[in-house]
């Protein structure tokens, strides 16, 4: 298995051609199809395979090029049904990508699927999504926490090495702690929320899960920085958070 490794470890394997993006995507798809924790809302497999095949040489420092990931189902994703785990939004297909999805796409990351959550992010247990109770991969009689339950489960099960979530109260930090991985809620305004379905505007933050603190650092480096489409976005430019850490 490759996807139980960190982003930085996978990057070294990709640069040295020890593995290809397509091999990573195919492995992830196989594991996702065996999911029994109710972690997913929608998949993007055909597009993910096509993108993996199109990726050429990967240079050192292109950390996310060729790396598969998943995103909580409250991020707008063009052409992919986005319901925020609510029957109210069944059939809604956005026409645009959230800013963080766009930045990851430009960096060469490969979106595999949208993950389940507490309905409209209004919960902390992972049990209120319209597809039922999400289960802790370590003990399926227990919860994974919420509201970003599906993304936490995906990283914990080794389906992907990182995943996007959102955090208003503790919706990234709690599930990360319950499934034994790392989760970060960045400073409010540090990451653009354009395309993230709002819950509480003065508290909502884009967050993310990973298998190491260093991976959280390189994610923050990529995603931080001003976005004119988000009026609450900080004008402070990004920096090398891996070096700073």
Short mmCIF file of C-alpha atoms in Angstrom, two decimals:
data_model
loop_
_atom_site.label_atom_id
_atom_site.label_comp_id
_atom_site.label_asym_id
_atom_site.label_seq_id
_atom_site.Cartn_x
_atom_site.Cartn_y
_atom_site.Cartn_z
CA UNK A 1 0.00 0.00 0.00
CA UNK A 2 1.15 3.52 -0.81
CA UNK A 3 -1.65 5.73 0.46
CA UNK A 4 -0.96 5.10 4.14
CA UNK A 5 2.14 7.22 3.57
CA UNK A 6 2.41 10.99 3.96
CA UNK A 7 2.21 13.45 1.08
CA UNK A 8 5.93 14.15 1.39
CA UNK A 9 6.75 10.44 1.27
CA UNK A 10 4.54 9.94 -1.79
CA UNK A 11 6.14 12.97 -3.42
CA UNK A 12 9.60 11.41 -3.12
CA UNK A 13 8.30 8.18 -4.67
CA UNK A 14 6.69 10.08 -7.55
CA UNK A 15 9.78 12.19 -8.24
CA UNK A 16 11.96 9.06 -8.31
CA UNK A 17 9.39 7.27 -10.52
CA UNK A 18 8.99 4.47 -7.97
CA UNK A 19 5.23 4.90 -8.38
CA UNK A 20 2.98 6.72 -10.86
CA UNK A 21 -0.06 8.95 -10.27
CA UNK A 22 -2.23 6.36 -12.00
CA UNK A 23 -1.06 3.63 -9.63
CA UNK A 24 -1.94 5.85 -6.66
CA UNK A 25 -5.37 6.65 -8.07
CA UNK A 26 -6.15 3.02 -8.85
CA UNK A 27 -5.10 1.96 -5.36
CA UNK A 28 -7.26 4.66 -3.80
CA UNK A 29 -10.29 3.70 -5.91
CA UNK A 30 -9.94 0.06 -4.90
CA UNK A 31 -9.85 0.96 -1.19
CA UNK A 32 -12.70 3.46 -1.48
CA UNK A 33 -14.89 0.84 -3.15
CA UNK A 34 -14.41 -1.35 -0.08
CA UNK A 35 -15.51 1.45 2.27
CA UNK A 36 -17.84 0.17 4.98
CA UNK A 37 -17.74 3.27 7.18
CA UNK A 38 -20.16 5.38 5.11
CA UNK A 39 -17.54 7.97 4.24
CA UNK A 40 -18.64 9.04 0.74
CA UNK A 41 -21.32 11.06 -1.03
CA UNK A 42 -20.11 11.16 -4.66
CA UNK A 43 -17.16 9.84 -6.64
CA UNK A 44 -15.09 11.38 -9.43
CA UNK A 45 -13.22 8.28 -10.57
CA UNK A 46 -13.31 8.68 -14.36
CA UNK A 47 -12.02 12.25 -14.23
CA UNK A 48 -9.41 11.26 -11.64
CA UNK A 49 -8.08 8.45 -13.84
CA UNK A 50 -7.96 10.78 -16.86
CA UNK A 51 -6.03 13.42 -14.93
CA UNK A 52 -3.61 10.84 -13.52
CA UNK A 53 -2.85 9.62 -17.05
CA UNK A 54 -2.21 13.18 -18.25
CA UNK A 55 0.40 14.06 -15.63
CA UNK A 56 3.94 14.16 -16.93
CA UNK A 57 7.22 14.67 -15.11
CA UNK A 58 6.97 15.60 -11.46
CA UNK A 59 9.72 17.86 -10.17
CA UNK A 60 10.97 18.09 -6.61
CA UNK A 61 8.89 20.63 -4.70
CA UNK A 62 5.71 20.01 -6.72
CA UNK A 63 4.35 18.38 -3.60
CA UNK A 64 0.75 17.78 -4.65
CA UNK A 65 1.24 16.91 -8.31
CA UNK A 66 -0.16 13.44 -8.86
CA UNK A 67 -1.45 13.05 -5.30
CA UNK A 68 -5.08 11.90 -4.92
CA UNK A 69 -7.33 13.46 -2.28
CA UNK A 70 -10.97 13.80 -1.22
CA UNK A 71 -13.04 16.80 -0.13
CA UNK A 72 -15.92 17.31 2.27
CA UNK A 73 -19.22 17.60 0.44
CA UNK A 74 -19.75 21.26 1.33
CA UNK A 75 -17.11 22.50 -1.14
CA UNK A 76 -18.37 23.51 -4.57
CA UNK A 77 -16.97 21.21 -7.24
CA UNK A 78 -17.83 21.94 -10.87
CA UNK A 79 -19.66 19.04 -12.47
CA UNK A 80 -19.82 16.93 -9.30
CA UNK A 81 -23.02 16.68 -7.27
CA UNK A 82 -22.60 18.56 -3.99
CA UNK A 83 -25.25 18.00 -1.32
CA UNK A 84 -23.61 18.79 2.05
CA UNK A 85 -25.14 15.43 3.05
CA UNK A 86 -28.65 16.89 2.88
CA UNK A 87 -31.65 15.69 0.87
CA UNK A 88 -32.49 19.36 0.36
CA UNK A 89 -29.59 19.61 -2.11
CA UNK A 90 -30.03 16.30 -3.93
CA UNK A 91 -29.19 16.82 -7.59
CA UNK A 92 -27.34 20.11 -7.09
CA UNK A 93 -24.30 20.25 -9.38
CA UNK A 94 -22.19 23.42 -9.01
CA UNK A 95 -20.91 25.33 -12.02
CA UNK A 96 -17.68 26.41 -10.32
CA UNK A 97 -14.98 25.14 -7.99
CA UNK A 98 -14.28 26.43 -4.51
CA UNK A 99 -11.03 28.42 -4.37
CA UNK A 100 -9.20 25.69 -2.43
CA UNK A 101 -10.31 23.08 -4.99
CA UNK A 102 -8.98 25.33 -7.77
CA UNK A 103 -5.62 25.80 -6.06
CA UNK A 104 -5.21 22.07 -5.52
CA UNK A 105 -6.19 21.39 -9.13
CA UNK A 106 -3.60 23.87 -10.42
CA UNK A 107 -1.00 22.21 -8.18
CA UNK A 108 -1.76 18.88 -9.84
CA UNK A 109 -3.68 17.20 -7.02
CA UNK A 110 -6.35 14.71 -8.11
CA UNK A 111 -9.86 14.91 -6.63
CA UNK A 112 -11.26 11.41 -6.17
CA UNK A 113 -14.51 11.87 -4.27
CA UNK A 114 -16.73 13.99 -2.03
CA UNK A 115 -17.06 12.86 1.57
CA UNK A 116 -20.01 12.59 3.89
CA UNK A 117 -20.62 14.97 6.79
CA UNK A 118 -23.19 15.94 9.36
CA UNK A 119 -26.09 17.43 7.41
CA UNK A 120 -25.19 20.99 6.33
CA UNK A 121 -22.26 20.78 8.80
CA UNK A 122 -24.69 21.22 11.69
CA UNK A 123 -23.46 18.52 14.04
CA UNK A 124 -20.42 17.09 15.72
CA UNK A 125 -21.06 13.36 15.67
CA UNK A 126 -21.09 12.21 12.05
CA UNK A 127 -24.52 10.63 12.46
CA UNK A 128 -26.87 13.16 10.82
CA UNK A 129 -25.89 12.91 7.14
CA UNK A 130 -28.58 11.65 4.78
CA UNK A 131 -26.68 8.40 4.10
CA UNK A 132 -26.65 7.34 7.74
CA UNK A 133 -24.17 7.02 10.57
CA UNK A 134 -20.48 7.28 9.67
CA UNK A 135 -18.39 4.72 11.54
CA UNK A 136 -15.02 4.92 13.22
CA UNK A 137 -12.63 2.71 11.22
CA UNK A 138 -10.97 1.49 14.42
CA UNK A 139 -14.24 0.33 15.98
CA UNK A 140 -17.37 0.41 13.84
CA UNK A 141 -19.58 0.43 16.93
CA UNK A 142 -18.28 3.94 17.64
CA UNK A 143 -18.63 7.29 15.87
CA UNK A 144 -15.92 9.09 13.91
CA UNK A 145 -17.02 12.53 15.10
CA UNK A 146 -18.13 15.40 12.93
CA UNK A 147 -18.98 17.28 11.07
CA UNK A 148 -16.07 16.43 8.72
CA UNK A 149 -16.40 12.71 9.43
CA UNK A 150 -15.94 11.30 5.92
CA UNK A 151 -12.70 13.14 5.21
CA UNK A 152 -11.23 12.04 8.53
CA UNK A 153 -12.23 8.42 7.86
CA UNK A 154 -10.64 8.52 4.39
CA UNK A 155 -7.24 9.56 5.73
CA UNK A 156 -7.44 7.22 8.71
CA UNK A 157 -8.25 4.21 6.49
CA UNK A 158 -5.34 4.96 4.15
CA UNK A 159 -7.63 5.78 1.23
CA UNK A 160 -5.85 9.11 0.68
CA UNK A 161 -2.94 10.88 2.34
CA UNK A 162 -4.82 14.17 2.84
CA UNK A 163 -8.37 15.48 2.71
CA UNK A 164 -10.28 18.75 2.91
CA UNK A 165 -12.78 19.51 5.65
CA UNK A 166 -14.28 22.57 7.29
CA UNK A 167 -14.22 23.66 10.93
CA UNK A 168 -16.63 26.02 12.67
CA UNK A 169 -16.58 24.71 16.24
CA UNK A 170 -14.38 21.62 16.14
CA UNK A 171 -15.46 19.89 12.94
CA UNK A 172 -11.94 19.01 11.81
CA UNK A 173 -10.14 18.78 15.13
CA UNK A 174 -12.61 16.44 16.84
CA UNK A 175 -12.84 13.75 14.13
CA UNK A 176 -9.06 13.92 13.65
CA UNK A 177 -8.58 13.10 17.32
CA UNK A 178 -11.19 10.32 17.27
CA UNK A 179 -9.65 8.48 14.30
CA UNK A 180 -5.99 9.05 15.17
CA UNK A 181 -4.75 11.48 12.51
CA UNK A 182 -3.74 15.15 12.29
CA UNK A 183 -6.25 17.93 11.65
CA UNK A 184 -5.88 21.71 11.42
CA UNK A 185 -8.23 24.66 11.67
CA UNK A 186 -6.15 27.57 10.32
CA UNK A 187 -6.54 31.12 11.59
CA UNK A 188 -9.86 32.60 10.43
CA UNK A 189 -9.40 34.37 7.10
CA UNK A 190 -6.07 32.71 6.31
CA UNK A 191 -7.65 30.36 3.75
CA UNK A 192 -10.25 31.53 1.23
CA UNK A 193 -13.77 30.26 1.91
CA UNK A 194 -15.03 31.05 -1.58
CA UNK A 195 -17.15 28.09 -2.62
CA UNK A 196 -17.49 26.67 0.90
CA UNK A 197 -21.13 26.39 1.94
CA UNK A 198 -21.57 28.75 4.92
CA UNK A 199 -22.66 27.67 8.38
CA UNK A 200 -21.52 30.56 10.63
CA UNK A 201 -19.61 33.12 8.57
CA UNK A 202 -17.73 34.64 11.50
CA UNK A 203 -16.43 31.22 12.60
CA UNK A 204 -16.20 29.01 9.48
CA UNK A 205 -12.73 27.97 8.32
CA UNK A 206 -11.43 25.65 5.67
CA UNK A 207 -9.56 22.85 7.42
CA UNK A 208 -7.75 19.70 6.43
CA UNK A 209 -6.57 16.29 7.54
CA UNK A 210 -3.23 14.57 6.96
CA UNK A 211 -0.92 11.89 8.28
CA UNK A 212 1.76 14.32 9.50
CA UNK A 213 2.21 17.87 10.74
CA UNK A 214 4.62 18.53 7.86
CA UNK A 215 1.84 17.68 5.39
CA UNK A 216 -0.44 20.18 7.12
CA UNK A 217 2.35 22.76 6.73
CA UNK A 218 2.74 22.30 2.97
CA UNK A 219 -1.03 22.33 2.54
CA UNK A 220 -1.19 25.65 4.36
CA UNK A 221 1.58 27.06 2.17
CA UNK A 222 -0.42 26.15 -0.93
CA UNK A 223 -3.87 27.25 0.24
CA UNK A 224 -3.08 30.39 2.26
CA UNK A 225 -3.03 33.84 0.70
CA UNK A 226 -5.41 36.56 -0.39
CA UNK A 227 -8.41 35.79 -2.58
CA UNK A 228 -10.37 38.73 -3.95
CA UNK A 229 -13.49 36.55 -4.17
CA UNK A 230 -13.62 36.27 -0.35
CA UNK A 231 -14.01 39.61 1.42
CA UNK A 232 -12.85 38.06 4.71
CA UNK A 233 -9.65 36.72 3.15
CA UNK A 234 -6.47 37.99 4.79
CA UNK A 235 -4.29 40.21 2.58
CA UNK A 236 -1.18 38.67 4.13
CA UNK A 237 0.71 36.61 1.57
CA UNK A 238 1.51 32.95 2.13
CA UNK A 239 4.89 31.71 3.32
CA UNK A 240 6.83 28.45 3.56
CA UNK A 241 5.13 26.93 6.58
CA UNK A 242 7.26 23.79 6.33
CA UNK A 243 10.38 25.91 6.81
CA UNK A 244 8.68 27.95 9.54
CA UNK A 245 7.72 24.78 11.43
#
